Amino acid sequence: MTDQVDNWHKLARFDTNMQGELHANLLRNNGITVSLQPLSAIPGMNSGIVLWVEDTDLASAQRILDTIPTDGAALLDEMSDADFDALSATQSNTTQGNSIIDDNNGGTL
C-alpha cells in the first residue's frame, strides 16, 4: 500500500486505537478532515490505527501533530507542581460523596 491514495496522504500510524482517535479529534477540532483506518477488521481489537488527511491539509496537520509531546518524561518535566496538585485534588474529590442511601423502600417504588 502506498502512502498516497488519490488526494489522501498517510499522516501517522499509532500503536493503539485510542492514541489515533485522540489525535484525530485534535485535528478535527482544528478544522482538518481526517480518515481513520483501523489495522484490524475485528471490532474491539486494539491493533493500531492509521490517520489519513487530504493533501490540502497535510502540512497543517503535520505541524499540529509535531507540537504534541510524545516523550512521557519530557511531559512530566513541563508540568508544574500546581498541575500535580490540581490532579491530586481532582482524584481525591472523586472518591468522596459516594455514600449509599438506604431509603427503606424494600426494593419497590
mmCIF file of C-alpha atoms in Angstrom:
data_model
loop_
_atom_site.group_PDB
_atom_site.id
_atom_site.type_symbol
_atom_site.label_atom_id
_atom_site.label_comp_id
_atom_site.label_asym_id
_atom_site.label_seq_id
_atom_site.Cartn_x
_atom_site.Cartn_y
_atom_site.Cartn_z
ATOM 1 C CA MET A 1 0.000 0.000 0.000
ATOM 2 C CA THR A 2 1.315 3.434 -0.838
ATOM 3 C CA ASP A 3 1.353 6.500 1.352
ATOM 4 C CA GLN A 4 -0.948 8.286 -1.098
ATOM 5 C CA VAL A 5 -4.382 7.266 -2.332
ATOM 6 C CA ASP A 6 -5.864 9.811 -4.738
ATOM 7 C CA ASN A 7 -5.759 13.064 -2.752
ATOM 8 C CA TRP A 8 -5.365 11.426 0.697
ATOM 9 C CA HIS A 9 -1.968 11.098 2.401
ATOM 10 C CA LYS A 10 -0.913 8.817 5.224
ATOM 11 C CA LEU A 11 -0.175 11.167 8.103
ATOM 12 C CA ALA A 12 0.681 8.896 11.026
ATOM 13 C CA ARG A 13 0.361 5.391 12.439
ATOM 14 C CA PHE A 14 -0.436 4.799 16.101
ATOM 15 C CA ASP A 15 0.051 1.610 18.096
ATOM 16 C CA THR A 16 -3.302 1.911 19.849
ATOM 17 C CA ASN A 17 -6.698 2.961 18.552
ATOM 18 C CA MET A 18 -7.134 5.369 21.470
ATOM 19 C CA GLN A 19 -3.985 7.324 20.558
ATOM 20 C CA GLY A 20 -5.116 7.605 16.960
ATOM 21 C CA GLU A 21 -8.621 8.700 17.875
ATOM 22 C CA LEU A 22 -7.321 11.350 20.283
ATOM 23 C CA HIS A 23 -5.003 12.771 17.638
ATOM 24 C CA ALA A 24 -7.749 12.613 15.007
ATOM 25 C CA ASN A 25 -10.096 14.575 17.292
ATOM 26 C CA LEU A 26 -7.406 17.190 17.870
ATOM 27 C CA LEU A 27 -7.030 17.608 14.114
ATOM 28 C CA ARG A 28 -10.806 17.743 13.598
ATOM 29 C CA ASN A 29 -11.083 20.418 16.281
ATOM 30 C CA ASN A 30 -8.633 22.438 14.177
ATOM 31 C CA GLY A 31 -10.781 22.115 11.044
ATOM 32 C CA ILE A 32 -8.866 19.272 9.371
ATOM 33 C CA THR A 33 -10.731 16.381 7.746
ATOM 34 C CA VAL A 34 -9.314 13.067 8.967
ATOM 35 C CA SER A 35 -9.957 9.498 7.902
ATOM 36 C CA LEU A 36 -9.141 6.637 10.284
ATOM 37 C CA GLN A 37 -8.017 3.212 9.085
ATOM 38 C CA PRO A 38 -8.027 0.564 11.819
ATOM 39 C CA LEU A 39 -5.313 -2.053 11.385
ATOM 40 C CA SER A 40 -7.665 -4.868 12.362
ATOM 41 C CA ALA A 41 -11.064 -5.733 10.924
ATOM 42 C CA ILE A 42 -12.150 -7.265 14.226
ATOM 43 C CA PRO A 43 -14.140 -4.756 16.331
ATOM 44 C CA GLY A 44 -12.568 -4.113 19.705
ATOM 45 C CA MET A 45 -9.088 -5.234 18.669
ATOM 46 C CA ASN A 46 -6.596 -2.618 19.783
ATOM 47 C CA SER A 47 -4.117 -3.279 16.995
ATOM 48 C CA GLY A 48 -3.411 0.286 15.967
ATOM 49 C CA ILE A 49 -4.746 2.833 13.543
ATOM 50 C CA VAL A 50 -3.558 4.970 10.627
ATOM 51 C CA LEU A 51 -4.575 8.604 10.125
ATOM 52 C CA TRP A 52 -5.143 9.866 6.595
ATOM 53 C CA VAL A 53 -5.617 13.523 5.618
ATOM 54 C CA GLU A 54 -6.311 15.275 2.357
ATOM 55 C CA ASP A 55 -3.331 16.718 0.511
ATOM 56 C CA THR A 56 -4.520 20.287 1.119
ATOM 57 C CA ASP A 57 -4.413 19.704 4.898
ATOM 58 C CA LEU A 58 -1.223 17.642 5.072
ATOM 59 C CA ALA A 59 1.199 20.436 6.029
ATOM 60 C CA SER A 60 -1.019 21.973 8.722
ATOM 61 C CA ALA A 61 -1.916 18.545 10.151
ATOM 62 C CA GLN A 62 1.760 17.614 10.397
ATOM 63 C CA ARG A 63 2.519 20.948 12.096
ATOM 64 C CA ILE A 64 -0.195 20.297 14.695
ATOM 65 C CA LEU A 65 0.997 16.756 15.408
ATOM 66 C CA ASP A 66 4.597 17.961 15.705
ATOM 67 C CA THR A 67 3.584 20.213 18.628
ATOM 68 C CA ILE A 68 2.356 17.268 20.711
ATOM 69 C CA PRO A 69 4.956 15.954 23.174
ATOM 70 C CA THR A 70 5.344 12.196 22.845
ATOM 71 C CA ASP A 71 8.016 11.644 25.492
ATOM 72 C CA GLY A 72 6.408 10.982 28.870
ATOM 73 C CA ALA A 73 9.482 12.145 30.794
ATOM 74 C CA ALA A 74 9.550 15.429 28.871
ATOM 75 C CA LEU A 75 5.845 15.929 29.557
ATOM 76 C CA LEU A 76 6.392 15.423 33.292
ATOM 77 C CA ASP A 77 9.242 17.944 33.203
ATOM 78 C CA GLU A 78 6.918 20.528 31.619
ATOM 79 C CA MET A 79 4.207 20.085 34.267
ATOM 80 C CA SER A 80 4.407 22.380 37.269
ATOM 81 C CA ASP A 81 3.760 21.490 40.904
ATOM 82 C CA ALA A 82 0.424 23.286 40.580
ATOM 83 C CA ASP A 83 -0.575 20.873 37.803
ATOM 84 C CA PHE A 84 0.227 17.919 40.048
ATOM 85 C CA ASP A 85 -1.693 19.484 42.962
ATOM 86 C CA ALA A 86 -4.720 20.049 40.712
ATOM 87 C CA LEU A 87 -4.624 16.411 39.587
ATOM 88 C CA SER A 88 -4.316 15.162 43.165
ATOM 89 C CA ALA A 89 -7.236 17.318 44.340
ATOM 90 C CA THR A 90 -9.439 16.141 41.476
ATOM 91 C CA GLN A 91 -8.664 12.500 42.147
ATOM 92 C CA SER A 92 -9.357 12.781 45.876
ATOM 93 C CA ASN A 93 -12.642 14.645 45.291
ATOM 94 C CA THR A 94 -13.999 11.936 43.017
ATOM 95 C CA THR A 95 -13.817 9.339 45.803
ATOM 96 C CA GLN A 96 -15.837 11.468 48.240
ATOM 97 C CA GLY A 97 -19.616 11.600 48.290
ATOM 98 C CA ASN A 98 -20.249 8.046 47.096
ATOM 99 C CA SER A 99 -22.315 7.061 50.123
ATOM 100 C CA ILE A 100 -25.110 4.510 49.830
ATOM 101 C CA ILE A 101 -28.562 5.810 50.705
ATOM 102 C CA ASP A 102 -30.991 3.399 52.370
ATOM 103 C CA ASP A 103 -34.499 4.672 51.830
ATOM 104 C CA ASN A 104 -36.242 1.587 53.301
ATOM 105 C CA ASN A 105 -38.291 1.008 50.130
ATOM 106 C CA GLY A 106 -37.600 -2.686 50.200
ATOM 107 C CA GLY A 107 -36.791 -2.553 46.506
ATOM 108 C CA THR A 108 -40.192 -1.209 45.395
ATOM 109 C CA LEU A 109 -41.039 2.209 44.086
#
